[in-house]
C-alpha positions as semicolon CSV with decimal commas, in nm:
position;residue;x (nm);y (nm);z (nm)
1;M;0,000;0,000;0,000
2;I;0,280;0,244;0,090
3;D;0,442;0,204;-0,252
4;Q;0,118;0,328;-0,414
5;I;0,111;0,664;-0,229
6;W;0,278;0,839;-0,524
7;L;-0,054;0,811;-0,706
8;I;-0,200;1,081;-0,480
9;P;0,031;1,363;-0,603
10;L;-0,013;1,235;-0,960
11;G;-0,389;1,264;-0,919
12;F;-0,349;1,609;-0,763
13;A;-0,139;1,743;-1,052
14;A;-0,379;1,596;-1,308
15;G;-0,675;1,734;-1,111
16;V;-0,542;2,090;-1,106
17;L;-0,471;2,095;-1,478
18;G;-0,784;1,900;-1,569
19;S;-1,009;2,137;-1,378
20;M;-0,852;2,448;-1,525
21;I;-0,861;2,341;-1,889
22;G;-1,179;2,130;-1,877
23;L;-1,022;1,800;-1,985
24;G;-1,052;1,597;-1,664
25;G;-0,683;1,518;-1,613
26;G;-0,673;1,186;-1,798
27;V;-0,428;1,324;-2,053
28;I;-0,178;1,337;-1,765
29;V;-0,268;1,020;-1,571
30;V;-0,300;0,771;-1,859
31;P;0,041;0,843;-2,022
32;V;0,219;0,821;-1,685
33;L;0,054;0,489;-1,598
34;T;0,117;0,354;-1,949
35;F;0,485;0,449;-1,938
36;L;0,514;0,262;-1,608
37;G;0,384;-0,056;-1,766
38;F;0,018;-0,053;-1,665
39;P;-0,206;-0,246;-1,911
40;P;-0,430;-0,018;-2,120
41;T;-0,755;-0,125;-1,952
42;V;-0,610;-0,070;-1,603
43;A;-0,462;0,269;-1,696
44;A;-0,788;0,387;-1,855
45;S;-1,019;0,257;-1,583
46;N;-0,799;0,385;-1,298
47;S;-0,785;0,723;-1,471
48;L;-1,164;0,738;-1,495
49;F;-1,188;0,718;-1,115
50;A;-0,962;1,024;-1,101
51;A;-1,171;1,194;-1,371
52;L;-1,490;1,130;-1,173
53;S;-1,338;1,265;-0,853
54;N;-1,198;1,567;-1,036
55;A;-1,530;1,638;-1,207
56;T;-1,713;1,617;-0,873
57;A;-1,480;1,865;-0,702
58;S;-1,472;2,099;-1,002
59;T;-1,850;2,096;-1,040
60;I;-1,894;2,185;-0,673
61;S;-1,653;2,478;-0,705
62;Y;-1,782;2,602;-1,039
63;S;-2,144;2,584;-0,920
64;K;-2,055;2,826;-0,641
65;Q;-1,904;3,056;-0,904
66;K;-2,228;3,026;-1,110
67;R;-2,037;2,929;-1,425
68;I;-2,226;2,609;-1,522
69;D;-2,504;2,574;-1,778
70;Y;-2,694;2,300;-1,593
71;S;-2,953;2,232;-1,862
72;L;-2,696;2,179;-2,136
73;G;-2,462;1,989;-1,905
74;L;-2,737;1,747;-1,808
75;K;-2,843;1,685;-2,168
76;L;-2,492;1,628;-2,305
77;G;-2,397;1,417;-2,003
78;L;-2,692;1,182;-2,052
79;L;-2,627;1,161;-2,427
80;S;-2,270;1,047;-2,360
81;I;-2,365;0,748;-2,142
82;P;-2,436;0,492;-2,420
83;G;-2,098;0,574;-2,571
84;T;-1,918;0,523;-2,240
85;V;-2,066;0,175;-2,209
86;L;-1,947;0,085;-2,558
87;G;-1,604;0,239;-2,499
88;A;-1,544;0,035;-2,182
89;V;-1,640;-0,288;-2,358
90;M;-1,420;-0,204;-2,658
91;S;-1,119;-0,144;-2,432
92;T;-1,129;-0,497;-2,290
93;D;-0,909;-0,665;-2,550
94;V;-0,717;-0,374;-2,701
95;A;-0,348;-0,449;-2,769
96;P;-0,105;-0,222;-2,578
97;D;0,073;-0,102;-2,894
98;I;-0,255;-0,016;-3,067
99;F;-0,368;0,170;-2,755
100;K;-0,045;0,370;-2,747
101;I;-0,076;0,473;-3,111
102;L;-0,440;0,576;-3,074
103;F;-0,374;0,759;-2,749
104;G;-0,079;0,935;-2,908
105;F;-0,321;1,095;-3,156
106;V;-0,553;1,186;-2,869
107;L;-0,262;1,360;-2,694
108;I;-0,174;1,556;-3,008
109;A;-0,534;1,670;-3,040
110;S;-0,533;1,763;-2,669
111;S;-0,217;1,967;-2,711
112;V;-0,361;2,158;-3,008
113;Y;-0,680;2,223;-2,812
114;I;-0,494;2,350;-2,504
115;F;-0,269;2,577;-2,709
116;L;-0,550;2,724;-2,920
117;R;-0,841;2,722;-2,676
118;K;-0,838;3,101;-2,630
119;K;-0,864;3,147;-3,006
120;F;-1,186;2,951;-3,040
121;E;-1,450;3,174;-3,189
122;T;-1,739;3,252;-2,955
123;K;-2,056;3,383;-3,115
124;E;-2,421;3,348;-3,034
125;K;-2,553;3,084;-3,271
126;I;-2,893;2,952;-3,364
127;I;-2,904;2,580;-3,295
128;S;-3,042;2,420;-3,612
129;K;-3,187;2,071;-3,644
130;Q;-2,868;1,963;-3,817
131;M;-2,664;2,091;-3,524
132;I;-2,886;1,902;-3,280
133;V;-2,821;1,578;-3,471
134;F;-2,450;1,659;-3,478
135;V;-2,447;1,727;-3,103
136;I;-2,617;1,393;-3,031
137;G;-2,368;1,202;-3,247
138;T;-2,071;1,391;-3,106
139;S;-2,182;1,327;-2,747
140;F;-2,207;0,954;-2,819
141;F;-1,859;0,956;-2,975
142;A;-1,721;1,157;-2,682
143;G;-1,857;0,890;-2,448
144;I;-1,667;0,621;-2,638
145;V;-1,345;0,824;-2,625
146;S;-1,398;0,898;-2,255
147;S;-1,435;0,538;-2,148
148;F;-1,193;0,379;-2,394
149;F;-0,904;0,611;-2,310
150;G;-1,001;0,712;-1,956
151;I;-0,982;1,085;-2,029
152;G;-1,337;1,203;-1,958
153;G;-1,419;1,346;-2,303
154;G;-1,365;1,716;-2,232
155;I;-1,142;1,749;-2,538
156;I;-1,455;1,698;-2,748
157;F;-1,721;1,866;-2,535
158;V;-1,546;2,200;-2,483
159;P;-1,483;2,275;-2,854
160;L;-1,835;2,148;-2,931
161;M;-1,989;2,400;-2,690
162;V;-1,765;2,692;-2,788
163;V;-1,734;2,652;-3,165
164;G;-2,054;2,464;-3,241
165;M;-2,295;2,620;-2,992
166;G;-2,147;2,965;-2,928
167;M;-2,084;2,927;-2,554
168;A;-1,818;3,142;-2,389
169;M;-1,505;2,955;-2,280
170;K;-1,555;3,078;-1,922
171;K;-1,873;2,870;-1,906
172;A;-1,776;2,588;-2,144
173;A;-1,491;2,446;-1,932
174;P;-1,701;2,443;-1,610
175;T;-2,001;2,294;-1,793
176;S;-1,768;2,030;-1,937
177;Q;-1,681;1,922;-1,583
178;M;-2,050;1,865;-1,510
179;I;-2,083;1,657;-1,827
180;L;-1,780;1,453;-1,721
181;L;-1,966;1,361;-1,402
182;F;-2,205;1,154;-1,612
183;A;-1,948;1,026;-1,861
184;S;-1,690;0,922;-1,602
185;L;-1,944;0,776;-1,358
186;S;-2,102;0,551;-1,619
187;G;-1,756;0,454;-1,743
188;V;-1,642;0,371;-1,391
189;V;-1,947;0,150;-1,335
190;V;-1,898;-0,048;-1,656
191;H;-1,520;-0,080;-1,617
192;S;-1,569;-0,199;-1,258
193;F;-1,831;-0,452;-1,368
194;L;-1,579;-0,585;-1,621
195;G;-1,308;-0,604;-1,353
196;H;-1,066;-0,359;-1,514
197;P;-0,957;-0,116;-1,238
198;D;-0,730;-0,167;-0,940
199;L;-0,950;-0,018;-0,668
200;L;-0,663;0,074;-0,432
201;Q;-0,474;0,258;-0,705
202;S;-0,796;0,419;-0,826
203;G;-0,873;0,537;-0,473
204;F;-0,537;0,709;-0,433
205;L;-0,573;0,878;-0,772
206;A;-0,925;0,989;-0,682
207;I;-0,811;1,145;-0,352
208;G;-0,543;1,353;-0,521
209;S;-0,767;1,444;-0,812
210;F;-1,049;1,565;-0,586
211;V;-0,822;1,808;-0,403
212;G;-0,661;1,910;-0,731
213;G;-1,004;1,979;-0,878
214;L;-1,088;2,219;-0,597
215;V;-0,755;2,399;-0,636
216;G;-0,776;2,413;-1,016
217;A;-1,127;2,557;-1,016
218;R;-1,014;2,830;-0,776
219;L;-0,700;2,912;-0,976
220;S;-0,896;2,930;-1,302
221;V;-1,063;3,253;-1,187
222;D;-0,760;3,479;-1,212
223;I;-0,453;3,286;-1,332
224;K;-0,277;3,389;-1,652
225;E;-0,300;3,078;-1,863
226;R;-0,065;3,140;-2,154
227;Y;0,257;3,005;-2,001
228;L;0,067;2,716;-1,847
229;Q;-0,083;2,634;-2,188
230;I;0,258;2,630;-2,352
231;L;0,412;2,414;-2,079
232;V;0,128;2,161;-2,075
233;S;0,115;2,145;-2,455
234;V;0,487;2,071;-2,477
235;V;0,470;1,803;-2,206
236;I;0,173;1,634;-2,377
237;L;0,349;1,639;-2,716
238;I;0,655;1,476;-2,560
239;A;0,429;1,211;-2,409
240;A;0,266;1,155;-2,750
241;A;0,608;1,114;-2,914
242;K;0,706;0,856;-2,653
243;M;0,375;0,673;-2,707
244;F;0,450;0,644;-3,079
245;F;0,813;0,546;-3,017
246;D;0,720;0,275;-2,766
247;S;0,453;0,127;-2,991
248;L;0,682;0,125;-3,297
249;S;0,968;-0,020;-3,093
250;G;0,739;-0,295;-2,969
251;N;0,634;-0,382;-3,323
252;Y;0,994;-0,380;-3,442
253;L;1,102;-0,617;-3,166
254;L;0,816;-0,848;-3,260
255;G;0,940;-0,857;-3,616
256;F;0,680;-0,632;-3,779
């Protein structure tokens, strides 16, 4: 048990960043666990516990700041649940090298999002029937991504709300945390039913992530994000490069 304590500060760091940028922290937790040799299903399911804890703490803090669109958050959260069930089932037999390659692309997309998030165009938009259909499909897909990779799905929901629906970033990231409550909770339930997570490790990650979520939500009010964005983007890109390198090295050693 003592040798697992390091998961608490990992969860805390991921919780702070996840709360501030609306991603849930999985883009930090999953690469670290993967680099340390955790199987993909364990890394993803453990990370979802941290994402759930982080989303709970962040939602509590952001609700006090009155920065959450509850109606939209509830709708998108419920729409994501079928996808999270499918994503957890799909992750059961994924090969480690395939997971690393796919997650490498997720990390690249996350880095681009973090670096450009302030440049997303925010305009009041009329929600057409076509956009409603698109939102439903995107929410389902976000649920799959959330549960399969253990990242919560914020990388999809925040741009969807800002670019597609005209919501201000100041409300989109907090609302994303509410959505992640539904996505991560349903993912945690299905992963647990399938026997994927290590509950002790998940508990330590959740403890750190909860505290980090409270801190991150508070810091998001007045912190200057630009240097943080650059730092996090660079770290995530390095992690993506290592994901690709490890997966290609593994294939080479196997004779592919």
